[in-house]
Amino acid sequence: MKKLIFTILPFVICTTVFGQNARKTPLLSTPENYDVTTNIDYVGENNPAQMLDLAVPKVKPSDGSRIPLIVYVHGGGWKGGSKQGGLQLLLPFLHDGRYAAASINYRLTGEAVWPAQIHDCKAAIRWIKAHCDNHQIDPNKIVVWGTSAGGHLVSALGTCGPDDHLEGDLGPFPHVDTKVTGVINYYGPTAFGFYAQLEEKRSDPNGFENLNAILDEPFLKASPERIANISPATFVTSDDCPFLIVNGTDDKLVPLSQAQYLDQVLDQARVPSCLITVNGAGHGFKHGEPIDPIFQTFVDELFQGQTSSLKDHAVDMKTPAPRVRQQ
């Protein structure tokens, strides 16, 4: 196995059916053939940080077959960002009404520390699965996609099971399983221990501002157990779902080595994993060509029950790669 060289870089990571606040309001750029419900309270405590938006095709399969679902988890360094705009990011993959879509909020570090963020994400998945019958959604075909901090959280959704003590018991459906069908991680960190091991960064604790906040203690003083607990790579097992991992070669916030390490750990566990390296791209590269077709292939093949045809490879962006502004 090729030895990885982990580069330390400034690490400020970018960061009843419905509840009372749920409302059906069409988003301006949502296809007309979708019903959109916003601000669904998936915990039941009327907290805006624990709500999700859901878009479901108006025309359901006439044969009664279930609709696959793609769930978006936003980035923002665990301290910012929101679900707003998540459904728009999914629009390129919903054009023909084959899939449903959801975008979720979770508590940020100004309100709660780890593991509140993964507890919220898992509670959202439980709510969705508990209501699949209402929308003809297939609970066994749910792919989660996250960017930056959201990439970290969807990776945790893909690797952390009940035995890892990160399920939580939020919401009215604590016994619904949170297993997902696939994970798409765009430039999300997954192995924090490598940062803690690097001596030269110890003199600059501000470089770990976001990690200090999510742990509610100085990251460089946190125990190895605590650092492992926040690292999705820690929990990889052979029964995990397939992963698509996308990272830029020039990412100065989440180095490419993070994606390479997760891909190797998954490979060692014989979990299907595809690493797409984006040449010259930094953190928050622009979505579109040539990444979107790879995304589409990944979800199409998973939802059709096929073995992924994707192989690890590098791509070049066709246009300059400006940073994506988190909504």
Short mmCIF file of C-alpha atoms in Angstrom, two decimals:
data_model
loop_
_atom_site.label_atom_id
_atom_site.label_comp_id
_atom_site.label_asym_id
_atom_site.label_seq_id
_atom_site.Cartn_x
_atom_site.Cartn_y
_atom_site.Cartn_z
CA MET A 1 0.00 0.00 0.00
CA LYS A 2 1.44 3.32 -0.99
CA LYS A 3 2.54 5.34 1.99
CA LEU A 4 0.73 8.65 2.32
CA ILE A 5 2.45 11.86 3.32
CA PHE A 6 0.03 13.92 5.38
CA THR A 7 0.52 17.62 4.89
CA ILE A 8 -0.47 20.03 7.63
CA LEU A 9 -2.27 23.07 6.32
CA PRO A 10 -4.38 25.77 7.96
CA PHE A 11 -7.37 23.83 9.20
CA VAL A 12 -10.39 26.10 9.38
CA ILE A 13 -12.92 23.84 7.72
CA CYS A 14 -15.65 25.43 5.70
CA THR A 15 -17.35 25.09 6.79
CA THR A 16 -49.13 13.74 12.23
CA VAL A 17 -46.66 13.77 9.26
CA PHE A 18 -45.08 17.22 9.47
CA GLY A 19 -44.21 19.43 12.40
CA GLN A 20 -45.91 22.73 13.16
CA ASN A 21 -43.52 24.76 11.03
CA ALA A 22 -43.68 22.56 7.95
CA ARG A 23 -45.14 24.33 4.96
CA LYS A 24 -45.57 23.55 1.30
CA THR A 25 -43.93 26.34 -0.66
CA PRO A 26 -42.43 25.95 -4.12
CA LEU A 27 -38.79 27.06 -4.35
CA LEU A 28 -38.19 29.35 -7.29
CA SER A 29 -35.87 27.01 -9.15
CA THR A 30 -37.55 23.75 -8.15
CA PRO A 31 -38.96 21.74 -11.06
CA GLU A 32 -42.70 22.08 -11.47
CA ASN A 33 -43.08 18.31 -11.29
CA TYR A 34 -42.00 18.24 -7.63
CA ASP A 35 -43.90 18.84 -4.41
CA VAL A 36 -41.63 20.69 -1.98
CA THR A 37 -42.18 20.82 1.77
CA THR A 38 -39.85 23.02 3.79
CA ASN A 39 -39.02 23.23 7.49
CA ILE A 40 -40.07 19.73 8.51
CA ASP A 41 -39.36 19.36 12.23
CA TYR A 42 -37.59 16.00 12.33
CA VAL A 43 -36.99 16.05 16.12
CA GLY A 44 -40.24 17.62 17.30
CA GLU A 45 -38.78 20.39 19.45
CA ASN A 46 -39.50 23.30 17.08
CA ASN A 47 -35.78 24.06 16.69
CA PRO A 48 -34.95 25.60 13.29
CA ALA A 49 -31.56 23.86 13.45
CA GLN A 50 -33.35 20.49 13.40
CA MET A 51 -35.47 20.82 10.29
CA LEU A 52 -35.29 19.52 6.75
CA ASP A 53 -36.67 20.32 3.29
CA LEU A 54 -38.10 17.55 1.12
CA ALA A 55 -38.85 17.46 -2.62
CA VAL A 56 -40.84 14.51 -3.98
CA PRO A 57 -41.95 13.92 -7.58
CA LYS A 58 -45.64 14.70 -8.05
CA VAL A 59 -46.06 11.73 -10.37
CA LYS A 60 -45.29 8.50 -8.54
CA PRO A 61 -44.45 5.21 -10.28
CA SER A 62 -47.76 3.66 -11.34
CA ASP A 63 -46.54 0.16 -10.50
CA GLY A 64 -46.16 1.14 -6.82
CA SER A 65 -42.36 0.93 -6.89
CA ARG A 66 -40.49 3.16 -4.47
CA ILE A 67 -38.59 6.37 -5.27
CA PRO A 68 -34.89 6.63 -4.36
CA LEU A 69 -33.79 9.65 -2.33
CA ILE A 70 -30.66 11.86 -2.30
CA VAL A 71 -30.04 13.79 0.94
CA TYR A 72 -27.77 16.86 1.03
CA VAL A 73 -25.85 17.88 4.19
CA HIS A 74 -24.35 21.39 4.05
CA GLY A 75 -20.86 22.53 4.96
CA GLY A 76 -19.67 25.57 6.87
CA GLY A 77 -17.08 24.31 9.36
CA TRP A 78 -19.83 23.01 11.68
CA LYS A 79 -20.34 26.64 12.75
CA GLY A 80 -22.19 28.08 9.73
CA GLY A 81 -24.24 27.22 6.67
CA SER A 82 -27.80 25.93 6.40
CA LYS A 83 -30.06 23.66 4.38
CA GLN A 84 -31.16 26.64 2.27
CA GLY A 85 -30.02 26.07 -1.28
CA GLY A 86 -29.46 22.35 -0.82
CA LEU A 87 -32.36 21.35 -3.05
CA GLN A 88 -31.06 23.68 -5.75
CA LEU A 89 -27.69 21.95 -5.64
CA LEU A 90 -29.50 18.67 -6.27
CA LEU A 91 -31.50 19.98 -9.23
CA PRO A 92 -29.13 18.61 -11.90
CA PHE A 93 -29.88 15.11 -10.65
CA LEU A 94 -33.67 15.50 -10.41
CA HIS A 95 -34.49 16.70 -13.93
CA ASP A 96 -36.51 13.65 -14.95
CA GLY A 97 -38.39 13.05 -11.70
CA ARG A 98 -36.69 9.74 -10.96
CA TYR A 99 -35.44 10.68 -7.50
CA ALA A 100 -36.64 12.54 -4.44
CA ALA A 101 -34.37 15.01 -2.63
CA ALA A 102 -33.89 16.35 0.88
CA SER A 103 -31.68 18.98 2.52
CA ILE A 104 -31.15 19.05 6.28
CA ASN A 105 -30.13 21.44 9.00
CA TYR A 106 -28.20 20.33 12.07
CA ARG A 107 -27.12 22.12 15.23
CA LEU A 108 -24.02 24.25 14.77
CA THR A 109 -21.19 24.68 17.24
CA GLY A 110 -22.63 27.90 18.63
CA GLU A 111 -25.49 25.80 19.99
CA ALA A 112 -24.04 22.34 20.65
CA VAL A 113 -20.80 20.37 20.38
CA TRP A 114 -20.00 16.92 19.03
CA PRO A 115 -21.73 14.48 18.79
CA ALA A 116 -24.83 16.70 18.47
CA GLN A 117 -24.20 17.17 14.74
CA ILE A 118 -24.21 13.46 13.87
CA HIS A 119 -27.08 12.84 16.29
CA ASP A 120 -29.11 15.38 14.31
CA CYS A 121 -28.19 13.87 10.95
CA LYS A 122 -29.17 10.42 12.16
CA ALA A 123 -32.44 11.76 13.58
CA ALA A 124 -33.21 13.27 10.15
CA ILE A 125 -32.58 9.92 8.45
CA ARG A 126 -34.85 8.20 10.98
CA TRP A 127 -37.64 10.71 10.32
CA ILE A 128 -37.32 10.23 6.57
CA LYS A 129 -37.39 6.44 6.84
CA ALA A 130 -40.36 6.53 9.21
CA HIS A 131 -42.31 8.58 6.64
CA CYS A 132 -41.25 6.79 3.47
CA ASP A 133 -44.72 5.27 3.03
CA ASN A 134 -46.26 8.75 2.94
CA HIS A 135 -44.17 9.68 -0.10
CA GLN A 136 -43.53 6.32 -1.80
CA ILE A 137 -39.81 6.72 -1.00
CA ASP A 138 -37.61 3.64 -0.83
CA PRO A 139 -35.98 3.46 2.65
CA ASN A 140 -33.36 1.10 1.23
CA LYS A 141 -32.23 3.54 -1.47
CA ILE A 142 -30.97 6.65 0.30
CA VAL A 143 -27.69 8.27 -0.78
CA VAL A 144 -26.26 11.07 1.37
CA TRP A 145 -24.09 13.82 -0.12
CA GLY A 146 -22.13 16.37 1.86
CA THR A 147 -19.63 19.14 1.18
CA SER A 148 -16.75 20.05 3.54
CA ALA A 149 -18.10 19.68 7.10
CA GLY A 150 -21.13 18.07 5.47
CA GLY A 151 -18.77 15.59 3.79
CA HIS A 152 -17.48 14.70 7.26
CA LEU A 153 -21.03 14.15 8.52
CA VAL A 154 -22.21 12.01 5.61
CA SER A 155 -19.06 9.92 5.97
CA ALA A 156 -20.01 9.38 9.61
CA LEU A 157 -23.51 8.38 8.47
CA GLY A 158 -21.89 5.81 6.21
CA THR A 159 -19.51 4.32 8.77
CA CYS A 160 -21.01 4.79 12.25
CA GLY A 161 -23.53 2.16 13.36
CA PRO A 162 -25.40 1.49 16.62
CA ASP A 163 -22.36 -0.12 18.23
CA ASP A 164 -20.33 3.09 17.83
CA HIS A 165 -22.45 5.04 20.34
CA LEU A 166 -23.15 7.88 17.92
CA GLU A 167 -26.78 7.09 17.08
CA GLY A 168 -28.38 9.31 19.69
CA ASP A 169 -32.05 9.01 20.61
CA LEU A 170 -33.46 12.25 19.23
CA GLY A 171 -36.92 12.39 17.73
CA PRO A 172 -39.99 10.16 17.94
CA PHE A 173 -38.44 7.23 16.02
CA PRO A 174 -35.39 6.11 18.04
CA HIS A 175 -35.63 2.49 16.90
CA VAL A 176 -35.60 3.19 13.15
CA ASP A 177 -32.22 2.27 11.63
CA THR A 178 -30.02 4.95 10.08
CA LYS A 179 -28.16 2.84 7.54
CA VAL A 180 -27.75 4.55 4.17
CA THR A 181 -27.20 3.14 0.69
CA GLY A 182 -24.26 5.27 -0.37
CA VAL A 183 -22.10 8.24 0.61
CA ILE A 184 -20.77 11.08 -1.56
CA ASN A 185 -18.09 13.05 0.30
CA TYR A 186 -16.90 16.26 -1.36
CA TYR A 187 -13.72 17.54 0.39
CA GLY A 188 -14.79 16.50 3.89
CA PRO A 189 -12.24 15.62 6.62
CA THR A 190 -12.41 12.09 8.01
CA ALA A 191 -9.20 11.30 9.95
CA PHE A 192 -8.36 14.03 12.47
CA GLY A 193 -5.65 12.11 14.27
CA PHE A 194 -3.14 13.02 11.57
CA TYR A 195 -3.50 16.70 12.43
CA ALA A 196 -3.07 16.10 16.14
CA GLN A 197 0.19 14.20 15.54
CA LEU A 198 1.97 17.06 13.80
CA GLU A 199 4.21 18.92 16.23
CA GLU A 200 4.83 22.04 14.13
CA LYS A 201 1.18 23.09 14.38
CA ARG A 202 1.07 22.96 18.17
CA SER A 203 2.32 26.54 18.45
CA ASP A 204 -0.65 27.83 16.45
CA PRO A 205 -3.84 26.63 18.17
CA ASN A 206 -5.93 29.13 16.20
CA GLY A 207 -5.34 26.98 13.15
CA PHE A 208 -7.78 24.52 14.68
CA GLU A 209 -10.47 27.07 15.54
CA ASN A 210 -13.37 25.02 14.17
CA LEU A 211 -12.20 21.77 15.73
CA ASN A 212 -11.70 23.53 19.07
CA ALA A 213 -15.32 24.68 18.83
CA ILE A 214 -16.88 21.37 17.87
CA LEU A 215 -15.02 19.55 20.67
CA ASP A 216 -15.50 22.41 23.17
CA GLU A 217 -11.84 22.06 24.17
CA PRO A 218 -8.47 22.75 22.52
CA PHE A 219 -8.18 20.21 19.74
CA LEU A 220 -4.46 19.67 20.33
CA LYS A 221 -5.14 18.78 23.97
CA ALA A 222 -8.02 16.42 23.23
CA SER A 223 -7.52 12.75 24.06
CA PRO A 224 -6.78 10.29 21.25
CA GLU A 225 -10.10 8.61 22.04
CA ARG A 226 -11.98 11.86 21.54
CA ILE A 227 -10.21 12.57 18.27
CA ALA A 228 -10.93 9.04 17.05
CA ASN A 229 -14.58 9.48 18.02
CA ILE A 230 -15.00 12.41 15.63
CA SER A 231 -13.16 10.67 12.76
CA PRO A 232 -15.41 8.64 10.40
CA ALA A 233 -12.41 6.59 9.20
CA THR A 234 -12.19 5.14 12.71
CA PHE A 235 -15.45 3.27 12.28
CA VAL A 236 -15.03 1.68 8.84
CA THR A 237 -16.16 -1.96 8.71
CA SER A 238 -16.69 -4.41 5.89
CA ASP A 239 -20.48 -3.95 5.88
CA ASP A 240 -20.36 -0.21 5.15
CA CYS A 241 -22.06 1.23 2.08
CA PRO A 242 -20.21 2.32 -1.10
CA PHE A 243 -18.40 5.68 -1.09
CA LEU A 244 -17.65 8.29 -3.74
CA ILE A 245 -14.91 10.64 -2.49
CA VAL A 246 -14.00 13.83 -4.37
CA ASN A 247 -11.14 16.15 -3.36
CA GLY A 248 -9.01 18.84 -5.02
CA THR A 249 -5.25 18.45 -5.29
CA ASP A 250 -4.71 22.02 -4.06
CA ASP A 251 -7.14 21.97 -1.14
CA LYS A 252 -5.48 23.94 1.65
CA LEU A 253 -8.24 23.32 4.19
CA VAL A 254 -8.83 19.59 3.80
CA PRO A 255 -5.71 18.12 2.21
CA LEU A 256 -6.06 15.46 -0.46
CA SER A 257 -4.33 13.06 1.94
CA GLN A 258 -7.56 12.93 3.99
CA ALA A 259 -9.48 11.59 1.00
CA GLN A 260 -6.67 9.21 0.10
CA TYR A 261 -6.54 7.79 3.60
CA LEU A 262 -10.30 7.19 3.79
CA ASP A 263 -10.22 5.54 0.38
CA GLN A 264 -7.41 3.23 1.52
CA VAL A 265 -9.19 2.27 4.74
CA LEU A 266 -12.34 1.47 2.79
CA ASP A 267 -10.33 -0.55 0.26
CA GLN A 268 -8.71 -2.52 3.07
CA ALA A 269 -12.16 -3.32 4.48
CA ARG A 270 -13.30 -4.34 0.96
CA VAL A 271 -15.92 -1.58 0.91
CA PRO A 272 -16.58 -0.23 -2.63
CA SER A 273 -14.89 3.16 -2.82
CA CYS A 274 -14.02 5.50 -5.67
CA LEU A 275 -11.65 8.44 -5.22
CA ILE A 276 -11.90 11.27 -7.76
CA THR A 277 -8.96 13.67 -7.66
CA VAL A 278 -9.65 17.12 -9.10
CA ASN A 279 -6.41 18.51 -10.50
CA GLY A 280 -5.66 22.08 -9.48
CA ALA A 281 -8.86 22.49 -7.45
CA GLY A 282 -8.93 23.99 -3.99
CA HIS A 283 -11.55 23.73 -1.29
CA GLY A 284 -15.14 24.31 -2.41
CA PHE A 285 -14.51 23.82 -6.12
CA LYS A 286 -17.31 24.62 -8.53
CA HIS A 287 -19.85 21.90 -9.15
CA GLY A 288 -20.67 20.90 -12.72
CA GLU A 289 -18.49 19.42 -15.44
CA PRO A 290 -16.72 17.07 -15.15
CA ILE A 291 -17.89 16.08 -11.64
CA ASP A 292 -21.67 16.01 -12.07
CA PRO A 293 -21.68 13.10 -14.57
CA ILE A 294 -19.59 11.06 -12.13
CA PHE A 295 -22.06 11.89 -9.34
CA GLN A 296 -24.94 10.88 -11.61
CA THR A 297 -23.32 7.57 -12.56
CA PHE A 298 -22.65 6.73 -8.92
CA VAL A 299 -26.24 7.28 -7.76
CA ASP A 300 -27.81 5.72 -10.87
CA GLU A 301 -25.82 2.51 -10.50
CA LEU A 302 -26.46 2.29 -6.75
CA PHE A 303 -30.19 2.85 -7.12
CA GLN A 304 -30.34 0.26 -9.89
CA GLY A 305 -28.59 -2.28 -7.69
CA GLN A 306 -25.53 -2.43 -9.95
CA THR A 307 -21.89 -2.77 -8.99
CA SER A 308 -20.24 0.60 -9.49
CA SER A 309 -18.31 0.94 -12.74
CA LEU A 310 -16.35 3.93 -11.39
CA LYS A 311 -12.62 3.62 -10.82
CA ASP A 312 -10.22 5.92 -9.00
CA HIS A 313 -9.01 8.60 -11.40
CA ALA A 314 -8.11 12.25 -11.76
CA VAL A 315 -10.09 14.90 -13.64
CA ASP A 316 -9.40 18.46 -14.76
CA MET A 317 -11.90 21.23 -14.19
CA LYS A 318 -13.13 22.70 -17.48
CA THR A 319 -13.52 26.16 -16.00
CA PRO A 320 -11.81 28.08 -13.17
CA ALA A 321 -12.78 26.70 -9.78
CA PRO A 322 -14.15 29.50 -7.60
CA ARG A 323 -15.10 28.66 -4.04
CA VAL A 324 -18.73 27.62 -3.59
CA ARG A 325 -20.56 29.99 -1.30
CA GLN A 326 -22.46 28.06 1.37
CA GLN A 327 -26.01 29.26 1.80
#
